[in-house]
PDB file of C-alpha atoms in Angstrom:
ATOM      1  CA  UNK L   1     -16.696  -1.542  33.627  1.00 81.00           C
ATOM      2  CA  UNK L   2     -13.626   0.195  32.291  1.00 86.00           C
ATOM      3  CA  UNK L   3     -14.088   1.617  28.852  1.00 90.00           C
ATOM      4  CA  UNK L   4     -11.466   2.322  26.204  1.00 87.00           C
ATOM      5  CA  UNK L   5     -10.638   6.024  26.055  1.00 88.00           C
ATOM      6  CA  UNK L   6     -11.892   7.837  22.905  1.00 93.00           C
ATOM      7  CA  UNK L   7      -9.170   9.673  21.069  1.00 91.00           C
ATOM      8  CA  UNK L   8      -8.783  12.337  18.440  1.00 95.00           C
ATOM      9  CA  UNK L   9      -5.764  12.872  16.154  1.00 96.00           C
ATOM     10  CA  UNK L  10      -4.541  15.772  14.109  1.00 96.00           C
ATOM     11  CA  UNK L  11      -3.563  15.070  10.451  1.00 97.00           C
ATOM     12  CA  UNK L  12      -0.856  17.158   8.983  1.00 97.00           C
ATOM     13  CA  UNK L  13      -1.521  16.847   5.302  1.00 98.00           C
ATOM     14  CA  UNK L  14       1.557  18.730   3.997  1.00 97.00           C
ATOM     15  CA  UNK L  15       3.801  16.553   6.262  1.00 97.00           C
ATOM     16  CA  UNK L  16       1.840  13.424   5.389  1.00 98.00           C
ATOM     17  CA  UNK L  17       1.461  12.364   8.940  1.00 97.00           C
ATOM     18  CA  UNK L  18      -0.949  11.778  11.868  1.00 97.00           C
ATOM     19  CA  UNK L  19       0.102  13.220  15.212  1.00 94.00           C
ATOM     20  CA  UNK L  20      -0.290  11.369  18.499  1.00 89.00           C
ATOM     21  CA  UNK L  21      -1.030   7.930  17.087  1.00 87.00           C
ATOM     22  CA  UNK L  22       1.908   6.336  18.825  1.00 85.00           C
ATOM     23  CA  UNK L  23       3.169   4.185  15.958  1.00 90.00           C
ATOM     24  CA  UNK L  24       5.441   5.110  13.022  1.00 95.00           C
ATOM     25  CA  UNK L  25       7.498   3.113  10.508  1.00 95.00           C
ATOM     26  CA  UNK L  26       9.353   3.877   7.305  1.00 98.00           C
ATOM     27  CA  UNK L  27      10.134   1.814   4.168  1.00 98.00           C
ATOM     28  CA  UNK L  28      13.339   2.933   2.627  1.00 98.00           C
ATOM     29  CA  UNK L  29      14.637   2.146  -0.909  1.00 98.00           C
ATOM     30  CA  UNK L  30      16.836  -0.657   0.447  1.00 97.00           C
ATOM     31  CA  UNK L  31      13.816  -2.349   2.020  1.00 97.00           C
ATOM     32  CA  UNK L  32      12.073  -2.639  -1.397  1.00 98.00           C
ATOM     33  CA  UNK L  33      14.398  -5.186  -2.964  1.00 96.00           C
ATOM     34  CA  UNK L  34      12.520  -7.728  -5.230  1.00 95.00           C
ATOM     35  CA  UNK L  35       9.530  -5.411  -5.828  1.00 97.00           C
ATOM     36  CA  UNK L  36      10.604  -3.822  -9.108  1.00 98.00           C
ATOM     37  CA  UNK L  37      10.826  -5.383 -12.549  1.00 97.00           C
ATOM     38  CA  UNK L  38      14.232  -3.881 -13.417  1.00 98.00           C
ATOM     39  CA  UNK L  39      16.479  -5.409 -10.650  1.00 97.00           C
ATOM     40  CA  UNK L  40      19.748  -3.862 -12.160  1.00 98.00           C
ATOM     41  CA  UNK L  41      18.398  -0.317 -12.042  1.00 98.00           C
ATOM     42  CA  UNK L  42      16.987  -0.835  -8.604  1.00 98.00           C
ATOM     43  CA  UNK L  43      20.320  -2.129  -7.364  1.00 98.00           C
ATOM     44  CA  UNK L  44      22.057   1.002  -8.788  1.00 98.00           C
ATOM     45  CA  UNK L  45      19.512   3.348  -7.112  1.00 98.00           C
ATOM     46  CA  UNK L  46      19.630   1.399  -3.821  1.00 97.00           C
ATOM     47  CA  UNK L  47      23.445   1.678  -3.794  1.00 97.00           C
ATOM     48  CA  UNK L  48      23.316   5.401  -4.332  1.00 98.00           C
ATOM     49  CA  UNK L  49      20.223   6.238  -2.099  1.00 97.00           C
ATOM     50  CA  UNK L  50      19.677   3.195   0.184  1.00 97.00           C
ATOM     51  CA  UNK L  51      18.094   5.293   2.960  1.00 97.00           C
ATOM     52  CA  UNK L  52      15.730   7.346   0.715  1.00 98.00           C
ATOM     53  CA  UNK L  53      12.257   6.960   2.170  1.00 98.00           C
ATOM     54  CA  UNK L  54       9.865   5.497  -0.344  1.00 98.00           C
ATOM     55  CA  UNK L  55       6.888   5.651   2.153  1.00 99.00           C
ATOM     56  CA  UNK L  56       6.143   6.129   5.776  1.00 98.00           C
ATOM     57  CA  UNK L  57       3.232   5.348   8.037  1.00 98.00           C
ATOM     58  CA  UNK L  58       1.910   6.974  11.183  1.00 98.00           C
ATOM     59  CA  UNK L  59      -1.024   5.115  12.804  1.00 97.00           C
ATOM     60  CA  UNK L  60      -2.962   4.451  15.988  1.00 96.00           C
ATOM     61  CA  UNK L  61      -3.374   0.760  17.026  1.00 94.00           C
ATOM     62  CA  UNK L  62      -5.523   0.705  20.166  1.00 91.00           C
ATOM     63  CA  UNK L  63      -5.756  -3.124  20.230  1.00 91.00           C
ATOM     64  CA  UNK L  64      -5.814  -6.220  17.994  1.00 92.00           C
ATOM     65  CA  UNK L  65      -9.397  -7.132  18.978  1.00 92.00           C
ATOM     66  CA  UNK L  66     -12.186  -7.804  16.585  1.00 91.00           C
ATOM     67  CA  UNK L  67     -14.571  -4.889  16.586  1.00 91.00           C
ATOM     68  CA  UNK L  68     -11.797  -2.318  17.045  1.00 94.00           C
ATOM     69  CA  UNK L  69     -10.142  -0.203  14.376  1.00 97.00           C
ATOM     70  CA  UNK L  70      -6.699   0.739  13.243  1.00 96.00           C
ATOM     71  CA  UNK L  71      -6.373   4.067  11.539  1.00 97.00           C
ATOM     72  CA  UNK L  72      -3.484   6.135  10.198  1.00 98.00           C
ATOM     73  CA  UNK L  73      -1.821   8.080   7.385  1.00 98.00           C
ATOM     74  CA  UNK L  74       0.614   6.999   4.702  1.00 99.00           C
ATOM     75  CA  UNK L  75       2.848   9.393   2.836  1.00 99.00           C
ATOM     76  CA  UNK L  76       4.518   8.039  -0.323  1.00 99.00           C
ATOM     77  CA  UNK L  77       7.342   9.871  -2.095  1.00 99.00           C
ATOM     78  CA  UNK L  78       7.178  10.389  -5.807  1.00 98.00           C
ATOM     79  CA  UNK L  79       9.586   8.461  -7.952  1.00 98.00           C
ATOM     80  CA  UNK L  80      10.191   5.441 -10.071  1.00 98.00           C
ATOM     81  CA  UNK L  81      12.539   2.605 -10.900  1.00 98.00           C
ATOM     82  CA  UNK L  82      13.177   2.449 -14.612  1.00 98.00           C
ATOM     83  CA  UNK L  83       9.698   3.853 -15.200  1.00 98.00           C
ATOM     84  CA  UNK L  84       7.921   1.634 -12.635  1.00 99.00           C
ATOM     85  CA  UNK L  85       6.353   3.972 -10.043  1.00 99.00           C
ATOM     86  CA  UNK L  86       7.068   3.916  -6.302  1.00 99.00           C
ATOM     87  CA  UNK L  87       4.639   1.621  -4.417  1.00 99.00           C
ATOM     88  CA  UNK L  88       3.967  -0.025  -1.166  1.00 98.00           C
ATOM     89  CA  UNK L  89       4.884  -3.642  -0.515  1.00 97.00           C
ATOM     90  CA  UNK L  90       1.218  -4.517  -0.736  1.00 97.00           C
ATOM     91  CA  UNK L  91      -0.657  -7.155   1.252  1.00 97.00           C
ATOM     92  CA  UNK L  92      -3.604  -9.369   1.806  1.00 98.00           C
ATOM     93  CA  UNK L  93      -5.161  -9.123   5.258  1.00 98.00           C
ATOM     94  CA  UNK L  94      -4.094 -12.093   7.399  1.00 97.00           C
ATOM     95  CA  UNK L  95      -7.783 -12.499   8.132  1.00 97.00           C
ATOM     96  CA  UNK L  96      -8.768 -12.267   4.488  1.00 97.00           C
ATOM     97  CA  UNK L  97     -12.384 -11.192   4.890  1.00 96.00           C
ATOM     98  CA  UNK L  98     -11.383  -7.938   6.469  1.00 97.00           C
ATOM     99  CA  UNK L  99     -11.925  -4.846   4.201  1.00 98.00           C
ATOM    100  CA  UNK L 100     -10.059  -1.507   4.229  1.00 98.00           C
ATOM    101  CA  UNK L 101     -10.914   2.126   3.402  1.00 99.00           C
ATOM    102  CA  UNK L 102      -8.535   4.609   1.992  1.00 99.00           C
ATOM    103  CA  UNK L 103      -9.142   8.419   1.733  1.00 99.00           C
ATOM    104  CA  UNK L 104      -6.714  10.496  -0.445  1.00 99.00           C
ATOM    105  CA  UNK L 105      -5.693  13.644   1.238  1.00 99.00           C
ATOM    106  CA  UNK L 106      -3.138  14.909  -1.347  1.00 99.00           C
ATOM    107  CA  UNK L 107      -1.357  13.920  -4.483  1.00 99.00           C
ATOM    108  CA  UNK L 108      -2.273  11.362  -7.221  1.00 99.00           C
ATOM    109  CA  UNK L 109      -2.050   7.592  -6.932  1.00 99.00           C
ATOM    110  CA  UNK L 110      -3.710   4.311  -7.813  1.00 99.00           C
ATOM    111  CA  UNK L 111      -4.855   1.458  -5.809  1.00 99.00           C
ATOM    112  CA  UNK L 112      -3.791  -1.837  -7.527  1.00 99.00           C
ATOM    113  CA  UNK L 113      -5.941  -4.752  -6.403  1.00 99.00           C
ATOM    114  CA  UNK L 114      -6.123  -8.488  -7.212  1.00 98.00           C
ATOM    115  CA  UNK L 115      -8.688 -10.977  -6.282  1.00 96.00           C
ATOM    116  CA  UNK L 116      -7.864 -14.618  -5.349  1.00 92.00           C
ATOM    117  CA  UNK L 117      -8.866 -15.807  -8.823  1.00 92.00           C
ATOM    118  CA  UNK L 118      -6.544 -13.362 -10.496  1.00 92.00           C
ATOM    119  CA  UNK L 119      -9.087 -10.655 -11.454  1.00 96.00           C
ATOM    120  CA  UNK L 120      -7.570  -7.114 -11.168  1.00 98.00           C
ATOM    121  CA  UNK L 121      -8.905  -3.686 -10.540  1.00 99.00           C
ATOM    122  CA  UNK L 122      -7.039  -0.378 -10.682  1.00 99.00           C
ATOM    123  CA  UNK L 123      -8.664   2.690  -9.127  1.00 99.00           C
ATOM    124  CA  UNK L 124      -7.267   6.151  -9.506  1.00 98.00           C
ATOM    125  CA  UNK L 125      -7.153   8.370  -6.429  1.00 99.00           C
ATOM    126  CA  UNK L 126      -6.828  12.093  -6.102  1.00 99.00           C
ATOM    127  CA  UNK L 127      -7.599  14.430  -3.206  1.00 98.00           C
ATOM    128  CA  UNK L 128     -11.006  13.765  -1.597  1.00 98.00           C
ATOM    129  CA  UNK L 129     -11.286  10.411  -3.251  1.00 98.00           C
ATOM    130  CA  UNK L 130     -12.281   7.395  -1.086  1.00 98.00           C
ATOM    131  CA  UNK L 131     -11.194   3.905  -2.105  1.00 99.00           C
ATOM    132  CA  UNK L 132     -12.941   0.851  -0.730  1.00 99.00           C
ATOM    133  CA  UNK L 133     -10.936  -2.313  -0.716  1.00 99.00           C
ATOM    134  CA  UNK L 134     -13.388  -5.302  -0.269  1.00 98.00           C
ATOM    135  CA  UNK L 135     -12.684  -8.513   1.726  1.00 98.00           C
ATOM    136  CA  UNK L 136     -10.164 -10.981   0.205  1.00 98.00           C
ATOM    137  CA  UNK L 137      -8.542  -8.466  -2.291  1.00 98.00           C
ATOM    138  CA  UNK L 138      -4.758  -8.120  -2.338  1.00 98.00           C
ATOM    139  CA  UNK L 139      -4.009  -4.357  -2.502  1.00 99.00           C
ATOM    140  CA  UNK L 140      -1.036  -2.060  -3.103  1.00 99.00           C
ATOM    141  CA  UNK L 141      -0.838   1.724  -3.271  1.00 99.00           C
ATOM    142  CA  UNK L 142       1.181   3.320  -6.051  1.00 99.00           C
ATOM    143  CA  UNK L 143       2.177   6.969  -6.381  1.00 99.00           C
ATOM    144  CA  UNK L 144       1.707   8.085 -10.034  1.00 99.00           C
ATOM    145  CA  UNK L 145       2.087  11.812  -9.423  1.00 98.00           C
ATOM    146  CA  UNK L 146       4.962  14.323  -9.160  1.00 97.00           C
ATOM    147  CA  UNK L 147       4.339  15.108  -5.462  1.00 98.00           C
ATOM    148  CA  UNK L 148       3.755  13.155  -2.283  1.00 99.00           C
ATOM    149  CA  UNK L 149       0.749  10.812  -2.301  1.00 99.00           C
ATOM    150  CA  UNK L 150      -0.965  11.039   1.105  1.00 99.00           C
ATOM    151  CA  UNK L 151      -3.809   8.795   2.180  1.00 99.00           C
ATOM    152  CA  UNK L 152      -5.716   8.169   5.437  1.00 99.00           C
ATOM    153  CA  UNK L 153      -6.586   4.465   5.980  1.00 99.00           C
ATOM    154  CA  UNK L 154      -8.803   2.473   8.347  1.00 98.00           C
ATOM    155  CA  UNK L 155      -9.206  -1.284   8.810  1.00 98.00           C
ATOM    156  CA  UNK L 156     -10.369  -3.766  11.514  1.00 97.00           C
ATOM    157  CA  UNK L 157      -7.836  -4.192  14.225  1.00 96.00           C
ATOM    158  CA  UNK L 158      -7.670  -7.980  13.885  1.00 97.00           C
ATOM    159  CA  UNK L 159      -6.974  -7.925  10.196  1.00 97.00           C
ATOM    160  CA  UNK L 160      -3.216  -8.593  10.225  1.00 96.00           C
ATOM    161  CA  UNK L 161      -1.119  -8.430   7.051  1.00 95.00           C
ATOM    162  CA  UNK L 162       0.123 -11.160   4.766  1.00 97.00           C
ATOM    163  CA  UNK L 163       2.993  -9.704   2.738  1.00 95.00           C
ATOM    164  CA  UNK L 164       4.384 -13.089   1.526  1.00 95.00           C
ATOM    165  CA  UNK L 165       1.436 -13.915  -0.667  1.00 95.00           C
ATOM    166  CA  UNK L 166       2.780 -11.342  -3.176  1.00 96.00           C
ATOM    167  CA  UNK L 167       6.345 -12.456  -2.936  1.00 95.00           C
ATOM    168  CA  UNK L 168       5.304 -16.138  -3.579  1.00 94.00           C
ATOM    169  CA  UNK L 169       3.737 -15.150  -6.902  1.00 95.00           C
ATOM    170  CA  UNK L 170       6.756 -12.968  -7.821  1.00 96.00           C
ATOM    171  CA  UNK L 171       4.690  -9.832  -7.502  1.00 96.00           C
ATOM    172  CA  UNK L 172       1.186  -8.809  -8.497  1.00 98.00           C
ATOM    173  CA  UNK L 173      -0.346  -9.603 -11.899  1.00 98.00           C
ATOM    174  CA  UNK L 174       0.027  -5.981 -13.072  1.00 98.00           C
ATOM    175  CA  UNK L 175       2.796  -3.348 -12.864  1.00 99.00           C
ATOM    176  CA  UNK L 176       2.117   0.454 -12.926  1.00 99.00           C
ATOM    177  CA  UNK L 177       4.450   2.230 -15.338  1.00 98.00           C
ATOM    178  CA  UNK L 178       5.142   5.785 -16.384  1.00 98.00           C
ATOM    179  CA  UNK L 179       4.066   6.897 -19.801  1.00 96.00           C
ATOM    180  CA  UNK L 180       4.988   9.920 -21.937  1.00 89.00           C
ATOM    181  CA  UNK L 181       3.608  13.155 -20.406  1.00 85.00           C
ATOM    182  CA  UNK L 182       3.947  11.783 -16.835  1.00 82.00           C
ATOM    183  CA  UNK L 183       0.894   9.581 -17.228  1.00 95.00           C
ATOM    184  CA  UNK L 184       0.555   6.003 -16.176  1.00 98.00           C
ATOM    185  CA  UNK L 185      -0.450   2.600 -17.556  1.00 98.00           C
ATOM    186  CA  UNK L 186      -0.592  -0.964 -16.396  1.00 98.00           C
ATOM    187  CA  UNK L 187       1.346  -3.794 -17.997  1.00 98.00           C
ATOM    188  CA  UNK L 188       1.506  -7.527 -17.374  1.00 98.00           C
ATOM    189  CA  UNK L 189       4.110  -8.683 -14.878  1.00 98.00           C
ATOM    190  CA  UNK L 190       6.163 -10.993 -16.962  1.00 96.00           C
ATOM    191  CA  UNK L 191       7.398 -12.979 -13.998  1.00 95.00           C
ATOM    192  CA  UNK L 192       3.990 -13.403 -12.344  1.00 96.00           C
ATOM    193  CA  UNK L 193       3.156 -16.912 -11.099  1.00 94.00           C
ATOM    194  CA  UNK L 194      -0.611 -17.462 -10.652  1.00 92.00           C
ATOM    195  CA  UNK L 195      -1.632 -18.234  -7.090  1.00 82.00           C
ATOM    196  CA  UNK L 196      -4.149 -20.818  -5.987  1.00 75.00           C
ATOM    197  CA  UNK L 197      -7.625 -19.267  -5.370  1.00 61.00           C
ATOM    198  CA  UNK L 198      -7.537 -20.865  -1.956  1.00 51.00           C
ATOM    199  CA  UNK L 199      -4.775 -18.557  -0.930  1.00 55.00           C
ATOM    200  CA  UNK L 200      -7.151 -15.749  -0.363  1.00 53.00           C
ATOM    201  CA  UNK L 201      -9.839 -17.860   1.187  1.00 52.00           C
ATOM    202  CA  UNK L 202      -7.992 -20.012   3.611  1.00 44.00           C
ATOM    203  CA  UNK L 203      -7.764 -17.194   6.162  1.00 49.00           C
ATOM    204  CA  UNK L 204     -11.446 -16.149   6.029  1.00 48.00           C
TER     205      UNK L 204
END
């Protein structure tokens, strides 16, 4: 029998990357249209700095088989759009009962989560914090600090990602905003459209 080859990877925390994983992608400001509440300010920022990197991911994807794992590192730049902190697009796993683990390597962020019935959880993450995202929770990382927010993640290789579930509801139920003194708070997303509970269960 031919066995898969074990691997090890070096994580460069200052650079916010994982070396040798074989996969890398970036999301630039121009790719984040429709994510922020203040569309006018976003349009101005995107026109001036369309190619500014909001976040980048380096990862290792050995297969898409159940029982295997995908692991990698995300580096998110600091910044905000009219007070709404930089964030990832967010997703539900395509196979919704797949969990995910995040380990904060540097910076300060929050994991914004939403269950199929609309319940929300917001967990703050700083260096050496582990965040567990249970099955069926939509999740999004947000950088609420003044420096890069760097996390290591790991999830089942057959999980897949459903990004459209957020778009169909015009975002997540909460937005993460800057407060006086460089703090953060959550506010209701005024344009949020509640999703059917079945949306998170149909893929289980």
